mmCIF file of C-alpha atoms in Angstrom:
data_model
loop_
_atom_site.group_PDB
_atom_site.id
_atom_site.type_symbol
_atom_site.label_atom_id
_atom_site.label_comp_id
_atom_site.label_asym_id
_atom_site.label_seq_id
_atom_site.Cartn_x
_atom_site.Cartn_y
_atom_site.Cartn_z
ATOM 1 C CA UNK A 29 21.361 85.431 -40.713
ATOM 2 C CA UNK A 30 18.448 87.588 -39.256
ATOM 3 C CA UNK A 31 18.064 90.270 -41.746
ATOM 4 C CA UNK A 32 15.141 90.948 -44.037
ATOM 5 C CA UNK A 33 14.478 88.206 -46.674
ATOM 6 C CA UNK A 34 12.516 88.247 -49.889
ATOM 7 C CA UNK A 35 11.244 85.188 -52.102
ATOM 8 C CA UNK A 36 11.601 84.723 -54.881
ATOM 9 C CA UNK A 37 14.766 86.969 -55.700
ATOM 10 C CA UNK A 38 13.690 86.949 -59.182
ATOM 11 C CA UNK A 39 10.429 86.394 -61.134
ATOM 12 C CA UNK A 40 9.677 86.261 -64.982
ATOM 13 C CA UNK A 41 6.164 86.207 -65.916
ATOM 14 C CA UNK A 42 3.746 86.721 -69.126
ATOM 15 C CA UNK A 43 1.577 89.576 -68.973
ATOM 16 C CA UNK A 44 -1.763 89.289 -67.436
ATOM 17 C CA UNK A 45 -0.607 86.643 -65.108
ATOM 18 C CA UNK A 46 -0.565 87.145 -61.380
ATOM 19 C CA UNK A 47 2.465 87.160 -59.036
ATOM 20 C CA UNK A 48 3.014 86.938 -55.378
ATOM 21 C CA UNK A 49 6.200 88.070 -53.482
ATOM 22 C CA UNK A 50 6.930 87.188 -49.951
ATOM 23 C CA UNK A 51 8.917 89.260 -47.515
ATOM 24 C CA UNK A 52 10.221 87.966 -43.913
ATOM 25 C CA UNK A 53 11.150 91.258 -41.782
ATOM 26 C CA UNK A 54 13.605 91.277 -39.005
ATOM 27 C CA UNK A 55 11.891 89.458 -36.004
ATOM 28 C CA UNK A 56 11.706 92.240 -33.623
ATOM 29 C CA UNK A 57 10.482 94.707 -35.962
ATOM 30 C CA UNK A 58 6.928 95.985 -36.014
ATOM 31 C CA UNK A 59 7.058 98.034 -38.944
ATOM 32 C CA UNK A 60 7.289 96.848 -42.618
ATOM 33 C CA UNK A 61 7.166 98.453 -45.962
ATOM 34 C CA UNK A 62 7.095 97.804 -49.642
ATOM 35 C CA UNK A 63 9.021 99.767 -52.377
ATOM 36 C CA UNK A 64 9.311 99.996 -56.093
ATOM 37 C CA UNK A 65 12.504 100.607 -57.731
ATOM 38 C CA UNK A 66 12.763 101.124 -61.646
ATOM 39 C CA UNK A 67 16.254 101.446 -63.427
ATOM 40 C CA UNK A 68 18.033 104.789 -62.598
ATOM 41 C CA UNK A 69 15.673 105.832 -59.705
ATOM 42 C CA UNK A 70 15.546 105.626 -55.912
ATOM 43 C CA UNK A 71 12.945 103.358 -54.251
ATOM 44 C CA UNK A 72 9.405 104.665 -54.411
ATOM 45 C CA UNK A 73 7.114 103.956 -51.501
ATOM 46 C CA UNK A 74 4.433 101.438 -52.060
ATOM 47 C CA UNK A 75 2.758 101.012 -48.614
ATOM 48 C CA UNK A 76 3.249 100.556 -45.143
ATOM 49 C CA UNK A 77 2.139 97.956 -42.321
ATOM 50 C CA UNK A 78 2.404 98.329 -38.439
ATOM 51 C CA UNK A 79 2.073 95.003 -37.010
ATOM 52 C CA UNK A 80 -0.587 93.786 -39.189
ATOM 53 C CA UNK A 81 -2.345 96.855 -39.888
ATOM 54 C CA UNK A 82 -1.820 98.566 -43.375
ATOM 55 C CA UNK A 83 -1.532 102.275 -42.501
ATOM 56 C CA UNK A 84 -0.515 103.861 -45.632
ATOM 57 C CA UNK A 85 -0.623 103.269 -49.353
ATOM 58 C CA UNK A 86 0.866 105.302 -52.071
ATOM 59 C CA UNK A 87 -1.293 106.273 -55.188
ATOM 60 C CA UNK A 88 1.453 104.103 -57.187
ATOM 61 C CA UNK A 89 -0.589 101.135 -55.573
ATOM 62 C CA UNK A 90 -3.280 100.674 -58.005
ATOM 63 C CA UNK A 91 -6.231 98.267 -57.714
ATOM 64 C CA UNK A 92 -4.232 95.468 -59.453
ATOM 65 C CA UNK A 93 -1.726 95.620 -56.220
ATOM 66 C CA UNK A 94 -2.693 94.227 -52.792
ATOM 67 C CA UNK A 95 -0.408 93.592 -49.816
ATOM 68 C CA UNK A 96 -1.267 91.707 -46.734
ATOM 69 C CA UNK A 97 0.585 91.022 -43.240
ATOM 70 C CA UNK A 98 -2.067 89.012 -41.667
ATOM 71 C CA UNK A 99 -0.076 87.980 -38.309
ATOM 72 C CA UNK A 100 2.032 91.015 -38.198
ATOM 73 C CA UNK A 101 4.973 88.981 -39.245
ATOM 74 C CA UNK A 102 5.792 88.213 -42.893
ATOM 75 C CA UNK A 103 3.937 90.240 -45.610
ATOM 76 C CA UNK A 104 2.866 89.397 -49.185
ATOM 77 C CA UNK A 105 2.665 91.614 -52.102
ATOM 78 C CA UNK A 106 0.461 90.409 -54.971
ATOM 79 C CA UNK A 107 0.084 92.136 -58.546
ATOM 80 C CA UNK A 108 -2.819 90.967 -60.609
ATOM 81 C CA UNK A 109 -2.902 90.995 -64.408
ATOM 82 C CA UNK A 110 0.650 92.090 -64.430
ATOM 83 C CA UNK A 111 1.518 94.779 -67.168
ATOM 84 C CA UNK A 112 4.813 95.266 -68.965
ATOM 85 C CA UNK A 113 5.067 98.569 -66.854
ATOM 86 C CA UNK A 114 5.301 96.517 -63.618
ATOM 87 C CA UNK A 115 8.857 95.304 -64.545
ATOM 88 C CA UNK A 116 10.842 96.676 -61.580
ATOM 89 C CA UNK A 117 12.716 95.509 -58.390
ATOM 90 C CA UNK A 118 10.267 95.274 -55.425
ATOM 91 C CA UNK A 119 12.200 95.948 -52.155
ATOM 92 C CA UNK A 120 10.868 95.192 -48.807
ATOM 93 C CA UNK A 121 12.047 96.883 -45.597
ATOM 94 C CA UNK A 122 11.540 96.754 -41.849
ATOM 95 C CA UNK A 123 12.135 98.876 -38.878
ATOM 96 C CA UNK A 124 11.520 98.896 -34.999
ATOM 97 C CA UNK A 125 9.892 102.228 -34.993
ATOM 98 C CA UNK A 126 11.951 103.372 -32.170
ATOM 99 C CA UNK A 127 13.163 106.879 -31.987
ATOM 100 C CA UNK A 128 16.411 107.837 -33.383
ATOM 101 C CA UNK A 129 18.434 104.928 -34.850
ATOM 102 C CA UNK A 130 15.637 102.591 -34.641
ATOM 103 C CA UNK A 131 13.810 104.311 -37.116
ATOM 104 C CA UNK A 132 16.317 103.170 -39.693
ATOM 105 C CA UNK A 133 14.608 100.703 -42.447
ATOM 106 C CA UNK A 134 16.675 97.697 -43.327
ATOM 107 C CA UNK A 135 16.176 96.374 -46.743
ATOM 108 C CA UNK A 136 15.858 92.874 -48.333
ATOM 109 C CA UNK A 137 17.521 91.785 -51.254
ATOM 110 C CA UNK A 138 14.640 92.469 -53.531
ATOM 111 C CA UNK A 139 12.553 90.585 -55.993
ATOM 112 C CA UNK A 140 13.353 91.340 -59.594
ATOM 113 C CA UNK A 141 10.137 91.273 -61.765
ATOM 114 C CA UNK A 142 10.206 91.025 -65.568
ATOM 115 C CA UNK A 143 6.808 91.176 -67.261
ATOM 116 C CA UNK A 144 7.125 89.948 -70.829
ATOM 117 C CA UNK B 2 10.288 120.818 -55.432
ATOM 118 C CA UNK B 3 12.523 117.608 -55.004
ATOM 119 C CA UNK B 4 12.442 116.487 -51.413
ATOM 120 C CA UNK B 5 15.964 114.797 -51.752
ATOM 121 C CA UNK B 6 18.504 116.162 -54.380
ATOM 122 C CA UNK B 7 21.475 114.340 -55.517
ATOM 123 C CA UNK B 8 23.481 116.391 -58.168
ATOM 124 C CA UNK B 9 26.131 114.114 -59.150
ATOM 125 C CA UNK B 10 24.738 111.211 -61.224
ATOM 126 C CA UNK B 11 28.251 109.590 -61.361
ATOM 127 C CA UNK B 12 31.564 110.007 -59.484
ATOM 128 C CA UNK B 13 35.044 108.564 -59.836
ATOM 129 C CA UNK B 14 37.530 108.218 -57.087
ATOM 130 C CA UNK B 15 41.202 106.786 -56.758
ATOM 131 C CA UNK B 16 41.527 103.816 -54.390
ATOM 132 C CA UNK B 17 42.417 105.012 -50.971
ATOM 133 C CA UNK B 18 41.398 108.380 -51.650
ATOM 134 C CA UNK B 19 38.342 110.195 -49.943
ATOM 135 C CA UNK B 20 35.202 111.329 -51.604
ATOM 136 C CA UNK B 21 32.167 113.340 -50.855
ATOM 137 C CA UNK B 22 28.913 112.572 -52.171
ATOM 138 C CA UNK B 23 26.386 115.476 -51.947
ATOM 139 C CA UNK B 24 22.846 115.432 -50.724
ATOM 140 C CA UNK B 25 20.492 118.636 -50.417
ATOM 141 C CA UNK B 26 16.949 118.225 -48.763
ATOM 142 C CA UNK B 27 13.656 120.320 -48.646
ATOM 143 C CA UNK B 28 11.566 120.186 -45.606
ATOM 144 C CA UNK B 29 9.803 122.448 -43.369
ATOM 145 C CA UNK B 30 9.255 119.961 -40.699
ATOM 146 C CA UNK B 31 11.611 120.470 -37.580
ATOM 147 C CA UNK B 32 11.880 116.601 -37.006
ATOM 148 C CA UNK B 33 13.307 114.717 -39.860
ATOM 149 C CA UNK B 34 15.964 112.028 -40.147
ATOM 150 C CA UNK B 35 18.608 111.650 -42.956
ATOM 151 C CA UNK B 36 19.955 108.343 -44.115
ATOM 152 C CA UNK B 37 22.511 107.105 -46.578
ATOM 153 C CA UNK B 38 22.003 103.831 -48.287
ATOM 154 C CA UNK B 39 24.600 101.801 -50.686
ATOM 155 C CA UNK B 40 23.188 99.723 -53.284
ATOM 156 C CA UNK B 41 25.487 97.315 -55.117
ATOM 157 C CA UNK B 42 24.776 95.756 -58.390
ATOM 158 C CA UNK B 43 23.250 92.886 -56.572
ATOM 159 C CA UNK B 44 20.465 95.244 -55.819
ATOM 160 C CA UNK B 45 20.388 95.121 -51.922
ATOM 161 C CA UNK B 46 19.966 98.147 -50.175
ATOM 162 C CA UNK B 47 22.791 98.498 -47.305
ATOM 163 C CA UNK B 48 22.245 100.842 -44.497
ATOM 164 C CA UNK B 49 25.448 103.048 -43.963
ATOM 165 C CA UNK B 50 24.600 106.108 -41.856
ATOM 166 C CA UNK B 51 21.906 108.022 -40.000
ATOM 167 C CA UNK B 52 21.595 111.682 -38.831
ATOM 168 C CA UNK B 53 18.854 112.964 -36.809
ATOM 169 C CA UNK B 54 17.708 116.681 -37.302
ATOM 170 C CA UNK B 55 18.331 117.367 -33.644
ATOM 171 C CA UNK B 56 21.596 115.729 -33.411
ATOM 172 C CA UNK B 57 24.323 117.987 -32.390
ATOM 173 C CA UNK B 58 27.109 116.190 -33.870
ATOM 174 C CA UNK B 59 27.784 114.795 -37.312
ATOM 175 C CA UNK B 60 27.352 111.159 -37.541
ATOM 176 C CA UNK B 61 30.125 108.741 -38.139
ATOM 177 C CA UNK B 62 30.164 104.933 -38.859
ATOM 178 C CA UNK B 63 33.364 103.583 -39.477
ATOM 179 C CA UNK B 64 34.893 104.907 -42.680
ATOM 180 C CA UNK B 65 31.746 106.873 -43.202
ATOM 181 C CA UNK B 66 30.897 110.275 -41.976
ATOM 182 C CA UNK B 67 27.842 112.491 -42.549
ATOM 183 C CA UNK B 68 28.453 116.383 -43.068
ATOM 184 C CA UNK B 69 25.468 117.597 -41.717
ATOM 185 C CA UNK B 70 24.793 121.367 -42.523
ATOM 186 C CA UNK B 71 21.154 122.103 -41.065
ATOM 187 C CA UNK B 72 21.072 125.779 -42.261
ATOM 188 C CA UNK B 73 22.227 124.791 -45.676
ATOM 189 C CA UNK B 74 19.726 121.752 -45.583
ATOM 190 C CA UNK B 75 22.653 119.566 -46.810
ATOM 191 C CA UNK B 76 23.805 115.974 -45.530
ATOM 192 C CA UNK B 77 26.673 115.067 -47.615
ATOM 193 C CA UNK B 78 28.507 111.554 -47.041
ATOM 194 C CA UNK B 79 32.077 111.586 -46.897
ATOM 195 C CA UNK B 80 33.790 108.033 -47.475
ATOM 196 C CA UNK B 81 37.553 107.859 -46.411
ATOM 197 C CA UNK B 82 40.062 105.613 -47.725
ATOM 198 C CA UNK B 83 37.947 104.474 -50.756
ATOM 199 C CA UNK B 84 38.044 100.914 -51.559
ATOM 200 C CA UNK B 85 37.179 98.784 -54.553
ATOM 201 C CA UNK B 86 34.068 97.315 -52.859
ATOM 202 C CA UNK B 87 32.905 100.712 -52.369
ATOM 203 C CA UNK B 88 31.919 101.165 -56.041
ATOM 204 C CA UNK B 89 27.882 100.955 -55.981
ATOM 205 C CA UNK B 90 24.948 103.440 -56.233
ATOM 206 C CA UNK B 91 24.414 105.612 -53.109
ATOM 207 C CA UNK B 92 21.335 106.873 -52.034
ATOM 208 C CA UNK B 93 20.238 109.708 -49.798
ATOM 209 C CA UNK B 94 16.917 109.350 -48.059
ATOM 210 C CA UNK B 95 14.967 111.666 -45.731
ATOM 211 C CA UNK B 96 12.241 110.780 -43.113
ATOM 212 C CA UNK B 97 9.888 113.639 -42.255
ATOM 213 C CA UNK B 98 7.620 113.910 -39.171
ATOM 214 C CA UNK B 99 7.964 112.529 -35.575
ATOM 215 C CA UNK B 100 8.844 108.969 -35.163
ATOM 216 C CA UNK B 101 6.102 107.108 -32.972
ATOM 217 C CA UNK B 102 3.643 110.051 -33.660
ATOM 218 C CA UNK B 103 1.459 107.664 -35.018
ATOM 219 C CA UNK B 104 0.859 106.712 -38.518
ATOM 220 C CA UNK B 105 3.614 106.596 -41.438
ATOM 221 C CA UNK B 106 6.427 109.047 -41.440
ATOM 222 C CA UNK B 107 7.288 109.077 -45.338
ATOM 223 C CA UNK B 108 10.814 108.379 -46.370
ATOM 224 C CA UNK B 109 11.764 109.605 -49.631
ATOM 225 C CA UNK B 110 14.937 108.792 -51.563
ATOM 226 C CA UNK B 111 17.012 110.676 -53.989
ATOM 227 C CA UNK B 112 17.826 109.662 -57.477
ATOM 228 C CA UNK B 113 21.219 108.080 -56.517
ATOM 229 C CA UNK B 114 24.838 108.850 -57.011
ATOM 230 C CA UNK B 115 27.073 106.037 -58.839
ATOM 231 C CA UNK B 116 30.458 105.684 -57.523
ATOM 232 C CA UNK B 117 33.383 104.051 -59.027
ATOM 233 C CA UNK B 118 36.460 103.305 -57.550
ATOM 234 C CA UNK B 119 39.639 103.205 -59.787
ATOM 235 C CA UNK B 120 42.447 101.027 -58.827
#
């Protein structure tokens, strides 16, 4: 399967702990996105990478959040000192960036985070 | 103002019937793209169909078609011959700005419509 993969699929943590999620995009895609989705809402944009460069960050991404894509392939999203409000589904997507259909973002299965 | 509006929180459809899920959008950018995604209870967002703002014809992908009415700023999804496996949340999304113009072209999602197919 050559789709977007995310790990772990589920994470339960205690408030104050740090968590890290991983995303492996579709191999030929140079664009990678992180979203957060809470119950009853659509995904909300968090951050965007083109190759290894982080080009855009949402105001939703507080100082406790950091994302990296060190070699332009996989990406990690770390949340430090987790809070109960961080509980959500974290979705990763990738796209080729080509005009037209190529701008379509393909999503991974997501990581469900529960902060106790 | 909401960029993407999905006014139907929930919809029911009889199996084998067609259903239309509504989506209206708001943008002043002449270049944009419209997408529909399906999200089953497992959580994965599955891409269904894409329509570019300059596309002359309505997009179709198998049982999915996008009823694109540019002047009305609507991009309704039509699912023909509904199947039980179509039961899911459906999200409309819009990308604004030119692709490959450099930088990030924001994609905004609606709040979704929950479709339930009745046997």
